[in-house]
Coordinates of C-alpha atoms in Angstrom, one line a residue:
Chain A
M1 CA 99.9 56.1 122.2
K2 CA 98.0 53.5 124.3
F3 CA 98.4 53.5 128.0
S4 CA 97.4 50.8 130.5
V5 CA 94.9 51.4 133.3
S6 CA 97.6 51.6 135.9
E7 CA 99.7 54.0 133.9
L8 CA 96.7 56.3 133.5
S9 CA 95.8 56.1 137.1
Y10 CA 99.4 56.9 138.2
L11 CA 99.5 59.8 135.7
R12 CA 96.2 61.2 136.9
S13 CA 97.0 61.0 140.6
S14 CA 100.4 62.8 140.0
L15 CA 98.6 65.5 138.0
I16 CA 95.9 66.2 140.5
S17 CA 98.3 66.4 143.4
S18 CA 99.2 69.9 144.6
P19 CA 101.4 71.2 143.1
P20 CA 100.9 69.0 140.0
L21 CA 103.7 66.7 139.0
R22 CA 103.9 66.6 135.2
P23 CA 105.7 63.6 133.6
D24 CA 108.2 66.0 131.9
C25 CA 108.8 68.0 135.1
R26 CA 107.4 71.2 133.7
K27 CA 105.7 73.8 135.8
P28 CA 101.9 74.2 135.2
G29 CA 102.5 77.4 133.1
Q30 CA 105.5 76.2 131.2
F31 CA 105.4 75.8 127.4
R32 CA 107.4 73.2 125.6
P33 CA 110.3 74.6 123.6
V34 CA 109.5 75.5 120.0
E35 CA 111.7 76.9 117.2
S36 CA 110.3 78.9 114.3
E37 CA 111.3 80.4 111.1
V38 CA 109.5 83.2 109.2
D39 CA 109.3 84.5 105.6
W40 CA 110.7 81.4 104.0
L41 CA 108.1 80.6 101.3
P42 CA 108.7 82.5 98.1
F43 CA 105.1 82.6 96.8
T44 CA 103.4 84.0 99.9
N45 CA 102.7 87.4 101.6
G46 CA 103.8 86.0 104.9
S47 CA 104.8 82.5 106.1
A48 CA 106.0 80.7 109.1
R49 CA 107.2 77.3 110.2
V50 CA 107.0 76.2 113.8
R51 CA 108.6 73.1 115.1
A52 CA 108.2 71.7 118.6
A53 CA 110.8 69.7 120.4
D54 CA 108.9 66.4 119.9
G55 CA 109.0 66.8 116.1
S56 CA 105.5 68.2 115.7
E57 CA 105.6 70.7 112.8
C58 CA 103.3 73.2 111.3
I59 CA 103.7 75.4 108.2
V60 CA 101.5 78.4 107.5
G61 CA 101.4 80.4 104.3
I62 CA 99.3 83.5 104.0
K63 CA 98.2 84.7 100.6
T64 CA 95.9 87.6 99.7
K65 CA 93.6 88.4 96.8
V66 CA 91.6 91.6 96.1
V67 CA 87.9 90.9 96.2
A68 CA 84.7 93.0 96.3
R69 CA 83.7 93.7 99.9
S70 CA 80.3 92.3 99.4
E71 CA 81.8 88.8 98.7
G72 CA 81.5 87.3 102.1
S73 CA 84.2 86.8 104.7
L74 CA 87.6 88.5 104.3
I75 CA 89.5 85.8 106.3
E76 CA 89.6 82.3 105.0
P77 CA 91.6 79.8 107.1
S78 CA 92.2 76.2 106.0
V79 CA 93.9 73.4 107.7
D80 CA 95.5 70.3 106.1
I81 CA 96.9 67.5 108.2
T82 CA 99.1 64.9 106.5
G83 CA 97.3 61.6 106.5
Y84 CA 93.9 63.0 107.2
K85 CA 91.1 63.3 104.6
D86 CA 89.4 66.6 103.8
N87 CA 86.2 65.6 105.6
D88 CA 87.8 64.5 108.8
P89 CA 86.5 66.3 111.9
L90 CA 89.9 67.3 113.3
P91 CA 91.2 69.6 110.4
N92 CA 87.7 71.1 110.0
S93 CA 87.3 71.9 113.7
L94 CA 90.8 73.4 113.8
A95 CA 90.0 75.6 110.8
E96 CA 86.7 76.6 112.4
A97 CA 88.6 77.5 115.7
L98 CA 91.0 79.7 113.7
R99 CA 88.2 81.3 111.8
H100 CA 86.5 82.3 115.1
T101 CA 89.7 83.7 116.6
L102 CA 90.7 85.7 113.5
N103 CA 87.2 87.0 112.8
A104 CA 87.0 88.2 116.4
C105 CA 89.9 90.5 115.7
P106 CA 88.6 93.9 114.4
E107 CA 92.2 95.2 113.9
L108 CA 92.9 92.6 111.3
T109 CA 89.8 93.2 109.3
A110 CA 90.4 97.0 109.4
Q111 CA 93.9 96.4 107.8
L112 CA 92.3 94.4 105.0
I113 CA 89.9 97.0 103.8
L114 CA 91.2 98.9 100.8
T115 CA 88.4 101.1 99.5
E116 CA 84.6 101.4 99.9
K117 CA 84.1 98.6 97.4
Y118 CA 87.3 96.5 97.6
A119 CA 89.2 94.6 100.2
F120 CA 91.9 92.0 100.5
R121 CA 90.8 88.5 101.3
L122 CA 93.4 86.8 103.5
Y123 CA 93.9 83.1 103.0
V124 CA 95.5 81.5 106.0
D125 CA 96.5 78.1 104.9
C126 CA 98.0 75.7 107.4
V127 CA 99.7 72.4 106.8
V128 CA 100.4 70.2 109.8
L129 CA 103.2 67.8 108.9
S130 CA 103.2 65.8 112.1
F131 CA 101.9 66.1 115.6
T132 CA 101.8 64.2 118.8
S133 CA 99.6 66.3 121.1
H134 CA 96.6 68.4 120.2
P135 CA 97.8 70.6 117.3
L136 CA 95.8 73.8 118.2
S137 CA 98.5 75.5 120.2
L138 CA 101.2 74.8 117.7
L139 CA 98.9 75.9 114.8
S140 CA 98.1 79.1 116.6
L141 CA 101.8 79.9 117.2
A142 CA 102.5 79.4 113.5
V143 CA 99.6 81.6 112.5
F144 CA 100.8 84.2 115.0
R145 CA 104.3 84.2 113.5
A146 CA 103.0 84.2 109.9
L147 CA 100.6 87.2 110.5
K148 CA 103.5 89.1 112.1
S149 CA 105.5 88.6 109.0
T150 CA 102.7 89.3 106.5
R151 CA 103.0 92.4 104.3
L152 CA 100.4 93.8 101.9
P153 CA 101.2 95.7 98.7
Q154 CA 100.9 99.5 99.0
L155 CA 97.8 101.0 97.5
I156 CA 98.6 103.9 95.1
S157 CA 95.1 104.7 93.8
S158 CA 92.5 106.6 95.8
R159 CA 90.9 105.1 98.9
D160 CA 87.6 106.6 98.3
D161 CA 85.7 105.1 95.3
T162 CA 82.1 105.9 96.2
L163 CA 81.7 108.4 93.4
V164 CA 84.1 107.2 90.7
D165 CA 84.5 103.5 89.9
E166 CA 88.1 102.6 90.2
I167 CA 90.0 99.3 90.3
P168 CA 92.6 99.4 93.1
Q169 CA 96.2 100.0 91.8
F170 CA 99.2 98.9 93.8
N171 CA 102.9 99.9 94.0
D172 CA 105.1 97.5 92.1
D173 CA 107.9 97.8 94.7
W174 CA 107.7 95.0 97.2
D175 CA 109.9 97.0 99.6
A176 CA 107.1 99.6 99.9
A177 CA 104.7 96.9 101.2
Q178 CA 103.1 97.6 104.5
P179 CA 103.2 95.1 107.4
I180 CA 99.8 94.0 108.5
C181 CA 100.6 94.1 112.2
T182 CA 101.6 97.6 113.0
K183 CA 100.4 98.6 116.4
W184 CA 98.6 95.5 117.4
S185 CA 99.5 91.9 118.1
P186 CA 97.7 89.0 116.4
P187 CA 95.7 86.6 118.6
L188 CA 97.4 83.6 120.1
V189 CA 95.3 80.6 121.2
L190 CA 96.6 78.7 124.3
L191 CA 95.5 75.3 125.1
L192 CA 95.1 74.3 128.7
A193 CA 94.1 71.0 130.3
I194 CA 92.0 70.8 133.4
V195 CA 92.9 67.9 135.6
G196 CA 91.1 67.9 139.0
D197 CA 91.6 71.4 140.4
N198 CA 94.8 72.0 138.4
V199 CA 95.3 73.8 135.2
L200 CA 98.1 72.8 132.9
L201 CA 99.4 74.9 130.0
D202 CA 100.4 73.2 126.7
P203 CA 99.3 69.6 127.7
T204 CA 101.0 66.6 126.1
D205 CA 99.0 63.8 124.6
A206 CA 99.3 61.7 127.8
E207 CA 98.1 64.6 130.0
L208 CA 95.1 65.2 127.8
E209 CA 94.3 61.5 128.1
V210 CA 93.5 61.9 131.8
A211 CA 92.2 65.4 131.7
E212 CA 88.5 66.3 132.4
T213 CA 88.5 68.7 129.5
A214 CA 90.7 71.1 127.6
L215 CA 90.2 74.8 127.4
C216 CA 91.4 77.3 124.8
I217 CA 92.0 80.9 125.9
T218 CA 92.9 83.6 123.4
W219 CA 95.6 86.1 124.2
K220 CA 95.7 89.3 122.3
N221 CA 97.4 92.7 122.8
N222 CA 98.6 91.6 126.3
A223 CA 95.1 90.7 127.5
I224 CA 92.8 87.8 127.5
A225 CA 90.3 88.1 124.7
A226 CA 87.4 86.2 123.1
P227 CA 86.9 83.3 122.2
I228 CA 87.4 81.3 125.4
K229 CA 85.9 77.8 125.1
N230 CA 86.1 74.1 125.7
V231 CA 87.9 72.0 123.2
D232 CA 86.8 68.5 122.3
I233 CA 89.8 66.3 123.1
G234 CA 87.9 63.1 122.4
S235 CA 89.2 61.1 125.4
G236 CA 86.0 61.2 127.5
K237 CA 87.4 59.0 130.2
N238 CA 87.0 61.5 133.1
V239 CA 83.8 63.2 132.0
G240 CA 82.4 64.5 135.3
G241 CA 82.4 68.3 134.8
Y242 CA 84.9 70.6 136.5
N243 CA 84.8 73.1 139.3
P244 CA 84.0 76.6 137.9
K245 CA 86.6 78.0 140.3
V246 CA 89.2 76.3 138.0
L247 CA 88.3 78.8 135.3
L248 CA 89.6 81.7 137.4
D249 CA 92.8 79.7 138.0
A250 CA 93.1 79.3 134.2
Y251 CA 92.6 83.0 133.7
D252 CA 95.4 83.8 136.3
L253 CA 97.7 81.2 134.8
V254 CA 97.3 82.6 131.3
Q255 CA 97.7 86.2 132.5
S256 CA 100.9 85.3 134.3
C257 CA 102.6 83.2 131.6
A258 CA 101.2 84.3 128.1
A259 CA 103.7 87.1 127.8
Q260 CA 106.5 84.7 128.3
V261 CA 105.1 82.4 125.5
V262 CA 104.9 85.4 123.2
S263 CA 108.5 86.5 123.9
M264 CA 109.7 82.9 123.5
I265 CA 108.3 82.5 120.0
V266 CA 109.3 85.9 118.8
S267 CA 112.9 85.6 119.8
Chain B
M1 CA 101.6 82.4 71.0
S2 CA 103.3 82.9 74.4
R3 CA 103.8 86.3 76.0
F4 CA 107.2 85.1 77.1
E5 CA 110.2 84.3 75.0
I6 CA 110.7 80.7 76.0
Y7 CA 114.0 80.1 74.1
S8 CA 115.9 82.9 72.5
P9 CA 117.7 82.6 69.2
E10 CA 121.0 83.0 71.2
G11 CA 120.2 79.8 73.0
L12 CA 119.1 81.2 76.4
R13 CA 115.9 80.4 78.3
A14 CA 113.7 82.9 80.2
D15 CA 115.6 82.3 83.5
G16 CA 119.0 82.5 81.8
R17 CA 119.8 78.8 81.5
R18 CA 121.0 76.9 78.4
W19 CA 119.0 74.0 77.1
N20 CA 120.9 71.4 79.0
E21 CA 121.2 73.0 82.4
L22 CA 119.3 71.9 85.5
R23 CA 118.0 74.4 88.0
H24 CA 119.7 74.8 91.4
I25 CA 119.1 71.6 93.4
K26 CA 119.2 71.5 97.2
C27 CA 118.4 68.4 99.1
G28 CA 118.4 67.5 102.8
I29 CA 118.0 64.1 104.4
N30 CA 116.8 63.2 107.9
T31 CA 115.2 66.6 108.2
H32 CA 112.3 65.4 110.5
S33 CA 114.3 63.0 112.6
K34 CA 112.0 63.2 115.6
S35 CA 108.7 62.6 114.0
A36 CA 109.4 60.1 111.2
D37 CA 111.5 57.0 110.4
G38 CA 112.7 58.7 107.2
S39 CA 112.5 62.2 105.9
A40 CA 113.9 64.4 103.2
V41 CA 113.4 67.8 101.6
V42 CA 114.2 68.3 97.9
E43 CA 114.3 71.7 96.2
M44 CA 114.6 72.0 92.5
G45 CA 114.7 75.7 91.6
A46 CA 111.6 77.1 93.3
S47 CA 109.8 73.8 93.7
K48 CA 110.0 72.3 97.1
V49 CA 108.7 68.9 98.4
V50 CA 108.9 67.3 101.9
C51 CA 108.7 63.6 102.1
I52 CA 108.0 61.8 105.4
V53 CA 108.3 58.0 105.6
Q54 CA 106.9 55.9 108.5
G55 CA 107.6 52.2 108.6
P56 CA 107.9 49.4 107.9
Q57 CA 105.1 49.0 110.4
E58 CA 102.1 46.9 111.0
P59 CA 99.4 47.6 108.4
E60 CA 96.3 49.4 109.5
T61 CA 94.0 47.3 107.4
R62 CA 94.1 43.6 106.6
S63 CA 94.0 44.2 102.9
R64 CA 97.5 45.5 103.1
V65 CA 98.8 42.4 104.7
R66 CA 100.7 40.7 101.8
E67 CA 103.8 38.6 101.2
K68 CA 105.8 41.7 100.6
A69 CA 105.7 45.2 102.0
T70 CA 102.9 47.5 100.8
L71 CA 103.9 51.0 99.9
S72 CA 101.1 53.6 100.5
V73 CA 101.8 57.0 99.1
S74 CA 99.8 60.1 99.7
V75 CA 100.4 63.5 98.2
T76 CA 99.3 66.7 99.8
V77 CA 99.5 70.0 97.9
A78 CA 99.6 73.0 100.2
P79 CA 97.2 75.7 99.0
F80 CA 99.9 78.3 99.1
S81 CA 102.3 76.3 96.8
T82 CA 101.3 78.1 93.6
T83 CA 101.5 81.8 92.6
E84 CA 97.7 81.9 92.5
R85 CA 96.3 80.3 95.6
S86 CA 94.3 77.2 94.9
K87 CA 92.8 74.7 97.3
H88 CA 93.2 71.1 96.1
V89 CA 90.9 68.4 97.3
T90 CA 92.7 65.2 98.6
N91 CA 91.0 63.0 96.1
D92 CA 92.0 65.1 93.1
R93 CA 92.4 62.8 90.1
R94 CA 95.8 64.2 89.2
L95 CA 97.1 63.7 92.7
Q96 CA 95.7 60.2 92.8
E97 CA 97.3 59.3 89.5
M98 CA 100.6 60.7 90.7
S99 CA 100.6 58.7 93.9
A100 CA 99.7 55.5 91.9
N101 CA 102.7 56.3 89.6
L102 CA 105.0 56.7 92.6
Q103 CA 103.8 53.5 94.2
N104 CA 104.4 51.5 91.0
L105 CA 107.8 52.9 90.5
F106 CA 109.0 52.4 94.0
E107 CA 107.6 48.9 94.4
E108 CA 110.2 48.0 91.8
A109 CA 113.1 49.8 93.4
V110 CA 112.5 48.8 97.1
L111 CA 113.2 45.2 98.1
T112 CA 109.7 44.8 99.4
H113 CA 110.0 41.0 99.8
L114 CA 112.4 41.5 102.7
H115 CA 109.6 43.1 104.8
P116 CA 106.6 40.8 104.4
R117 CA 103.3 41.7 106.0
T118 CA 104.3 45.3 106.7
E119 CA 103.3 48.7 105.4
I120 CA 105.5 51.7 104.4
V121 CA 103.6 54.9 104.6
C122 CA 105.0 57.8 102.5
S123 CA 103.5 61.2 102.9
L124 CA 104.6 63.8 100.4
T125 CA 103.8 67.5 101.0
V126 CA 104.3 69.9 98.2
I127 CA 105.2 73.3 99.7
A128 CA 106.1 75.2 96.5
Q129 CA 105.6 74.3 92.9
D130 CA 107.4 75.7 90.0
G131 CA 107.4 72.9 87.4
G132 CA 108.8 69.4 87.7
L133 CA 106.4 68.4 90.5
L134 CA 106.5 64.6 89.9
S135 CA 110.3 64.5 89.5
C136 CA 110.7 66.5 92.7
C137 CA 108.4 64.1 94.5
I138 CA 110.3 61.0 93.2
N139 CA 113.7 62.4 94.3
A140 CA 112.4 63.4 97.7
M141 CA 110.9 59.9 98.2
T142 CA 114.1 58.2 97.2
L143 CA 116.0 60.1 99.9
A144 CA 113.4 59.6 102.5
L145 CA 113.3 55.8 101.9
I146 CA 117.0 55.7 102.1
D147 CA 116.9 57.6 105.4
A148 CA 114.3 55.2 106.7
G149 CA 116.9 52.5 106.1
L150 CA 114.8 50.5 103.6
P151 CA 116.8 48.2 101.3
M152 CA 116.7 49.4 97.7
Y153 CA 118.4 48.3 94.6
E154 CA 119.6 51.7 93.6
Y155 CA 118.7 55.4 93.7
V156 CA 115.6 56.3 91.8
S157 CA 116.0 59.7 90.2
A158 CA 113.7 61.6 87.9
C159 CA 113.8 64.7 85.7
S160 CA 111.6 66.3 83.2
V161 CA 112.3 67.6 79.7
A162 CA 110.2 70.0 77.7
L163 CA 110.4 70.2 73.9
F164 CA 110.7 73.6 72.2
D165 CA 110.3 72.9 68.5
Q166 CA 113.4 70.6 67.9
T167 CA 115.3 71.6 71.1
P168 CA 114.8 69.6 74.3
L169 CA 114.9 71.8 77.4
L170 CA 116.1 70.1 80.6
D171 CA 114.2 70.6 83.9
P172 CA 111.5 73.1 82.7
N173 CA 110.0 75.6 85.2
N174 CA 106.4 76.4 85.5
V175 CA 106.2 78.8 82.5
E176 CA 107.9 76.4 80.2
E177 CA 105.9 73.5 81.4
T178 CA 102.5 75.3 80.8
E179 CA 103.6 76.4 77.3
L180 CA 105.4 73.3 76.0
A181 CA 104.9 69.5 75.9
S182 CA 107.0 67.9 78.5
V183 CA 108.0 64.4 79.5
T184 CA 109.1 63.1 82.9
V185 CA 111.8 60.4 82.9
G186 CA 112.7 58.2 85.9
I187 CA 115.6 55.8 86.1
V188 CA 116.8 53.4 88.7
G189 CA 120.5 53.7 89.4
E190 CA 123.0 54.7 86.7
T191 CA 121.6 52.6 83.9
D192 CA 120.2 54.0 80.7
K193 CA 117.0 52.0 81.2
I194 CA 113.9 54.0 81.8
S195 CA 111.6 52.9 84.7
L196 CA 109.1 55.7 84.4
L197 CA 108.0 57.7 81.5
I198 CA 105.1 60.1 81.7
L199 CA 104.0 62.3 78.8
E200 CA 101.1 64.6 79.4
R201 CA 100.7 66.2 76.0
R202 CA 101.1 65.3 72.3
L203 CA 104.6 65.0 71.0
G204 CA 106.1 63.8 67.7
L205 CA 107.6 60.3 68.0
D206 CA 110.8 61.4 66.2
R207 CA 111.4 64.1 68.8
L208 CA 111.2 61.8 71.7
P209 CA 114.7 60.1 71.6
P210 CA 116.8 63.3 72.0
A211 CA 114.4 64.3 74.9
L212 CA 114.8 61.0 76.6
E213 CA 118.5 61.0 76.2
L214 CA 118.7 64.5 77.8
G215 CA 116.3 63.4 80.6
V216 CA 118.5 60.3 81.4
E217 CA 121.6 62.6 81.6
G218 CA 119.7 64.9 84.0
C219 CA 118.7 62.0 86.1
K220 CA 122.3 60.8 86.4
V221 CA 123.4 64.3 87.6
L222 CA 120.5 64.2 90.1
R223 CA 121.6 60.8 91.4
Q224 CA 125.1 62.2 92.0
V225 CA 123.7 65.1 94.0
M226 CA 121.5 62.9 96.1
D227 CA 124.4 60.4 96.6
K228 CA 126.6 63.3 97.8
E229 CA 124.0 64.3 100.3
V230 CA 123.5 60.8 101.6
R231 CA 127.2 60.3 102.0
R232 CA 127.6 63.7 103.7
H233 CA 124.8 62.8 106.2
G234 CA 126.2 59.3 106.7
A235 CA 129.7 60.6 107.5
M236 CA 128.2 63.0 110.0
R237 CA 126.3 60.2 111.7
L238 CA 129.4 58.1 111.8
A239 CA 131.5 60.9 113.2
S240 CA 128.9 61.6 116.0
R241 CA 128.9 57.9 116.9
A242 CA 132.7 57.8 117.2
E243 CA 132.7 60.5 119.8

């Protein structure tokens, strides 16, 4: 959506005031309501659909395949956005962000390893049907839900195949499949906008328009985890850098409200 | 020779249907009311397609400014839609051909001259595929265009028919479709006139008429199902307005 100069100026001055006044009256650490559904795709190991109140929607399907462990990365994320071409920067940068986050998760990789020679490769395929604000948060929520519902077939052959060559055999009974998330929680990427000295969780499109930059912070196992980085929001109107003190505020904000976000999407 | 028994001597197919039975059809209209002007979801058996329509709106490029509305159709296939995961590229030839077919078919059915110099953007997303992909897309697009409030002559409905020796099999699933030659039939309204006919493999000419006849019958049933859904949704909207 295009805004006039005076609209943007009004928006910016209300967001940099203390406490910030957001156009939808949210608190700085308040997430917009989302609804989600899991395990609804018949051909996948785990799937989720997340819908935000503004109509943004993301579908994630997770499929697995047994590969030799020497064959490169075990986690393969891909992002499709309706109306975008394959070589567009947005879907590719989102897929790259997901790859970073998921690869920085040793618990997940440990679950995928089958034997000394074989492992599951996890294909995390995301389809964004529509979006209004930056889709990273929504995408991450959907991946979080999908990973939570993912189950892998139970291995019935031996785990050790260093001496004898053996192709992994699996239990035919789908009820015996093991959930991938047992004692750990998958990573959740939260998007924050930095406006002046204020940090705002889950920014809308308009808020990003007047923000200095956006920050993504990963939340995993009830703690902040890597990666933490800047996100290119492409507005570039208020490029002037930001106060490093704001980063600490962002940390505090995530620490205080991430647990609420997790409980909101799980319920 | 197939590993599966496609059609048993008793007249039953692998999934327990008779030759003239459709799969379970489920359709929803106005499913993405907040993000699109028109939207619909159609499930035919295990196949599932979401269609989102934006418009009529101002065209993005000047080449689409014409004396009637331009339909632009894009088809996305989710990588997880098949049993074996496969990543499609957007400019896949098969998908491009499919969107061209859809565009041609719907330019006849939609009264495009009533919306000159506009563009109608239809995005189809295939979420699960188990045979009958094109017909599922056509039915979803009809419902989404109706939901967007675009004037149309009639419902466009489509259905595919596979041929097992002499017997036509209505609405084949993925196994039947890979083993047998199949034809997709699309009709506008309740006529017996065929608006779309796509045949992807070789088929004896003498075997085509019974297949077409069965296909048209299937389309008519589909039209009724879609009509029922549109009326159900319309009644709901009217009731909420009266309150």
